[in-house]
XYZ file of C-alpha atoms in Angstrom:
332
model
C 0.060 -0.068 -0.058
C 1.287 3.466 -1.140
C 0.265 6.933 -0.435
C 0.078 9.671 -3.239
C 3.804 10.517 -2.415
C 4.522 6.764 -3.236
C 5.850 5.995 0.282
C 5.255 2.667 1.710
C 3.293 2.696 4.749
C 2.494 -0.966 5.330
C 2.228 -4.570 3.772
C 0.323 -7.720 3.630
C 1.514 -10.977 5.444
C 4.562 -12.441 3.412
C 5.325 -9.132 1.851
C 8.739 -7.581 2.011
C 9.724 -5.856 5.284
C 8.876 -2.275 5.466
C 11.630 0.304 4.865
C 10.650 2.226 8.095
C 13.083 1.787 11.084
C 11.568 -0.591 13.753
C 12.862 -0.294 17.440
C 13.987 -3.639 18.885
C 11.629 -4.250 21.726
C 12.841 -7.716 22.607
C 13.999 -8.834 26.141
C 17.011 -7.179 27.338
C 19.275 -8.301 30.453
C 19.654 -5.904 33.255
C 22.749 -4.140 33.215
C 22.520 -1.799 36.263
C 24.377 -1.914 39.358
C 23.751 -5.066 41.670
C 23.265 -4.684 45.533
C 24.424 -7.345 47.570
C 22.125 -8.955 50.381
C 23.497 -7.069 53.224
C 22.407 -3.754 51.859
C 18.551 -4.482 52.353
C 18.547 -3.474 56.135
C 20.348 -0.364 55.321
C 17.762 0.822 52.843
C 14.939 0.143 55.607
C 17.074 2.080 57.877
C 17.474 5.175 55.518
C 13.600 5.201 55.190
C 13.598 6.061 58.814
C 16.696 8.361 59.242
C 16.111 10.700 56.527
C 12.522 11.860 57.399
C 13.667 12.070 61.014
C 16.283 14.418 60.186
C 13.852 16.679 58.235
C 11.597 16.915 61.078
C 11.538 20.195 63.187
C 10.979 18.504 66.327
C 14.092 16.421 66.038
C 16.136 19.499 66.008
C 14.063 20.917 68.725
C 15.005 17.890 71.000
C 18.622 18.342 69.927
C 18.472 22.042 71.133
C 16.651 21.116 74.394
C 19.275 18.150 75.046
C 22.149 20.844 74.329
C 21.067 22.973 77.057
C 23.028 21.016 80.027
C 26.271 20.897 77.876
C 25.988 24.677 77.409
C 25.546 25.104 81.169
C 28.469 23.016 82.024
C 30.647 24.503 79.363
C 29.872 28.050 80.695
C 30.725 26.778 84.163
C 34.018 25.630 82.707
C 34.341 28.966 81.258
C 33.939 30.760 84.807
C 36.374 28.306 86.077
C 39.170 29.407 83.945
C 38.456 33.035 84.808
C 37.817 32.881 88.494
C 40.276 30.118 89.490
C 40.625 27.143 91.784
C 38.165 28.484 94.447
C 35.229 28.435 91.870
C 36.406 24.945 90.825
C 36.215 23.586 94.259
C 32.611 24.954 94.592
C 31.175 24.226 91.042
C 32.860 20.873 90.331
C 33.632 19.504 93.715
C 36.286 17.113 91.892
C 40.031 16.680 91.424
C 41.315 18.925 88.592
C 42.408 15.693 86.547
C 38.692 14.580 86.620
C 36.694 17.771 86.154
C 36.328 17.302 82.270
C 34.966 13.654 82.801
C 32.669 14.927 85.490
C 31.335 17.778 83.399
C 30.495 15.508 80.689
C 28.830 13.024 82.989
C 26.732 15.681 84.659
C 25.668 17.036 81.216
C 24.924 13.603 80.019
C 22.584 13.305 83.111
C 20.797 16.469 82.371
C 20.284 15.763 78.607
C 19.031 12.047 79.295
C 15.264 12.958 79.567
C 15.355 14.746 76.083
C 17.128 12.047 74.543
C 14.684 9.491 75.875
C 11.881 11.530 74.429
C 13.654 11.505 71.066
C 14.128 7.716 71.188
C 10.421 7.366 72.223
C 9.149 9.536 69.212
C 11.218 7.350 66.912
C 11.053 4.005 68.193
C 7.341 3.897 69.403
C 5.771 4.060 65.660
C 8.726 1.890 64.189
C 7.106 -1.111 63.851
C 3.466 -0.496 65.308
C 3.015 1.778 62.244
C 3.618 -1.310 59.837
C 1.511 -3.382 61.978
C -1.338 -0.942 61.761
C -1.244 -0.742 57.965
C -0.375 -4.291 57.416
C 2.979 -3.193 55.840
C 4.904 -6.343 57.257
C 3.143 -8.378 54.380
C 4.705 -5.952 51.836
C 8.066 -5.638 53.403
C 8.449 -9.612 53.875
C 6.928 -10.690 50.510
C 9.883 -8.899 49.056
C 13.374 -10.555 49.231
C 13.635 -9.104 52.774
C 14.174 -11.451 55.593
C 12.812 -10.769 59.411
C 16.458 -9.851 60.280
C 16.803 -7.464 57.554
C 13.635 -5.717 58.370
C 14.474 -5.503 62.307
C 17.994 -4.607 61.888
C 16.937 -1.770 59.553
C 14.308 -0.455 62.061
C 16.770 -0.713 65.163
C 19.452 0.973 63.164
C 17.115 4.033 62.271
C 16.220 4.640 65.844
C 20.212 4.067 66.990
C 21.547 6.350 64.176
C 19.398 9.207 64.909
C 19.632 9.017 68.764
C 23.541 8.621 68.840
C 23.638 11.599 66.454
C 21.395 13.748 68.525
C 23.923 12.892 71.325
C 26.846 13.334 69.619
C 26.050 16.898 68.145
C 26.255 18.714 71.745
C 28.950 16.499 73.365
C 31.230 16.876 70.212
C 30.820 20.685 70.415
C 31.694 20.618 74.026
C 34.730 18.293 73.515
C 36.008 20.650 70.742
C 35.468 23.586 73.225
C 37.444 21.623 75.962
C 40.265 20.542 73.497
C 40.787 24.049 72.190
C 40.616 26.105 75.391
C 42.661 23.580 77.632
C 45.223 22.245 75.219
C 47.879 24.049 77.055
C 46.626 23.008 80.483
C 47.191 19.396 79.655
C 43.716 18.364 78.714
C 44.802 15.343 76.878
C 47.366 14.352 79.532
C 44.506 14.272 82.200
C 41.817 12.850 80.246
C 43.521 10.733 77.174
C 40.368 8.476 76.693
C 37.661 11.071 77.011
C 36.618 11.183 73.469
C 36.390 7.258 73.433
C 34.211 7.671 76.662
C 32.009 10.212 74.899
C 31.466 8.069 71.955
C 30.828 4.851 74.069
C 28.119 6.857 76.238
C 26.275 7.686 72.878
C 26.524 4.012 71.520
C 25.403 2.713 75.043
C 22.287 4.989 75.108
C 21.235 4.605 71.937
C 21.569 0.993 71.780
C 19.353 0.398 74.977
C 16.584 2.789 73.753
C 16.413 1.393 70.370
C 16.286 -2.181 71.622
C 13.619 -1.424 74.187
C 11.470 0.912 72.166
C 11.436 -1.056 68.906
C 10.821 -4.374 71.062
C 7.552 -2.569 72.667
C 6.629 -1.267 69.127
C 6.647 -4.803 67.631
C 3.852 -5.848 70.112
C 1.347 -2.841 69.250
C -0.811 -2.090 66.396
C -1.318 1.418 67.314
C 1.577 4.174 67.394
C -0.118 5.922 70.225
C -0.485 2.642 72.259
C 3.215 2.074 71.705
C 4.248 5.455 72.961
C 1.959 5.112 76.051
C 3.271 1.785 76.981
C 6.915 2.683 76.343
C 6.655 5.871 78.420
C 4.694 4.186 81.051
C 7.225 1.523 81.469
C 10.398 3.703 81.418
C 8.536 6.128 83.970
C 7.228 3.555 86.245
C 10.561 1.561 86.441
C 12.099 4.786 87.523
C 9.441 5.407 90.377
C 9.515 1.696 91.794
C 13.290 1.759 91.874
C 13.301 5.184 93.606
C 10.769 4.042 96.260
C 12.539 0.680 96.898
C 15.942 2.572 97.370
C 14.376 5.099 99.919
C 12.477 2.344 101.738
C 15.478 -0.021 102.119
C 17.911 2.810 102.927
C 15.534 4.976 105.129
C 17.865 4.883 108.109
C 20.723 6.101 106.461
C 18.845 8.608 104.507
C 17.185 9.894 107.724
C 20.717 10.905 108.988
C 21.582 12.581 105.576
C 23.609 9.903 104.269
C 22.891 10.168 100.395
C 26.044 8.022 99.823
C 24.034 4.950 100.461
C 24.428 2.161 97.827
C 22.826 3.481 94.664
C 22.845 0.322 92.799
C 19.198 -0.362 93.498
C 18.287 3.303 92.758
C 19.768 2.563 89.303
C 17.468 -0.770 88.681
C 15.116 1.083 86.349
C 15.491 1.504 82.522
C 17.058 4.817 82.625
C 18.972 4.100 85.669
C 20.668 1.061 84.253
C 21.574 3.213 81.161
C 22.995 5.930 83.103
C 24.641 3.558 85.540
C 26.579 2.026 82.789
C 27.503 5.325 81.502
C 28.666 6.418 85.058
C 30.948 3.440 85.076
C 32.325 4.519 81.487
C 33.227 8.073 82.651
C 34.864 6.643 85.970
C 34.326 9.664 88.166
C 33.500 10.243 91.923
C 30.724 13.021 92.004
C 30.707 15.093 95.510
C 27.509 16.172 96.734
C 26.656 18.220 100.121
C 25.653 16.128 103.171
C 22.098 16.995 104.296
C 21.354 18.183 107.624
C 25.000 19.581 107.748
C 27.136 22.297 106.627
C 26.988 23.343 103.345
C 30.843 22.492 102.794
C 30.550 19.061 104.381
C 30.779 16.743 101.047
C 30.037 13.112 100.544
C 31.438 11.013 97.708
C 29.079 9.113 95.436
C 30.431 6.358 93.697
C 29.103 4.650 90.527
C 26.800 1.525 90.865
C 28.424 -1.770 90.824
C 29.713 -2.317 87.171
C 28.843 -6.181 87.002
C 25.197 -5.407 88.119
C 24.718 -2.628 85.696
C 26.251 -4.473 82.811
C 24.363 -7.518 83.464
C 20.989 -5.597 83.741
C 21.929 -3.677 80.496
C 22.508 -6.852 78.511
C 19.225 -8.051 79.579
C 17.411 -4.797 78.265
C 19.091 -5.413 75.016
C 18.402 -9.000 74.659
C 14.809 -8.628 75.747
C 14.179 -5.912 73.457
C 15.458 -7.580 70.587
C 13.949 -11.055 71.082
C 10.518 -9.442 71.701
C 10.413 -7.975 68.297
C 11.879 -10.948 66.558
C 9.269 -12.917 68.241
C 6.453 -10.791 67.385
C 7.285 -9.750 63.742
C 5.763 -11.957 61.138
C 4.333 -11.472 57.716
C 0.889 -12.711 58.549
C -1.195 -12.762 61.790
C -1.308 -16.070 63.722
C -4.750 -16.749 65.216
C -4.729 -19.261 67.878
C -7.810 -20.614 69.700
């Protein structure tokens, strides 16, 4: 068949091929980059890390957690201007331990805000997928349960650790630049490693506990309520037991009574491990006595804190691993 211009536009079966070029639409092998099996969990982690870093509340909580570090950095500044008398009043610690003490006190002051951040990230991590039945989509792909949980855990861990390292890193940089000539690294050669360890310990525990609770909830609000309730209730119970069992010592102002029981809560276990990492003795004034009558507070027993910390990690991970499945199993 031809047009008025004499161009061929088609033909009948068995006729010669058309002179117009025809694209080859046959199957072609994929020639793009191949991803290994180990990258799958990181893709899931990035899906939680990137949105969190773009949220305004993330930076607000980072700012709130920075407050204690700014306060103790300012006290260090005043100490450098006012001399040793101010140091003995503000820090109550030997000069070679004042930097580690500053970081420990700043960490304790920021721990509540870090817990809130971990709660906001960890509570909906798996519960949101349970509510929307997204687990069936995730696990129907070449993604294992381990890939899924490791990705969710890593997303909480990375964001929480980053939120802790921003203020502590700024304070460390200030101390390093301001006290280099005073033997900063001679007195505290392992301080940077201690700061990194404190962030890793805290972020790991919060990620394990809150992801484990989230896996058993189908509502993000329920997961947040259970997580916050368990965290706060454990602190109240531990404090009450410590007061009851040490009432006689506390009645006479002995605040140096064994604090291992007081650190038997979720937050107490985490802060107890971090206190042992910094390895400092905190001095506080004795109650019912003169303002300069000080008493030494030692870190809770390391083996107890470390054992309880490992229990938190294992229980959180096992709870999530036991609960997460592609389909809901109904038993009579």
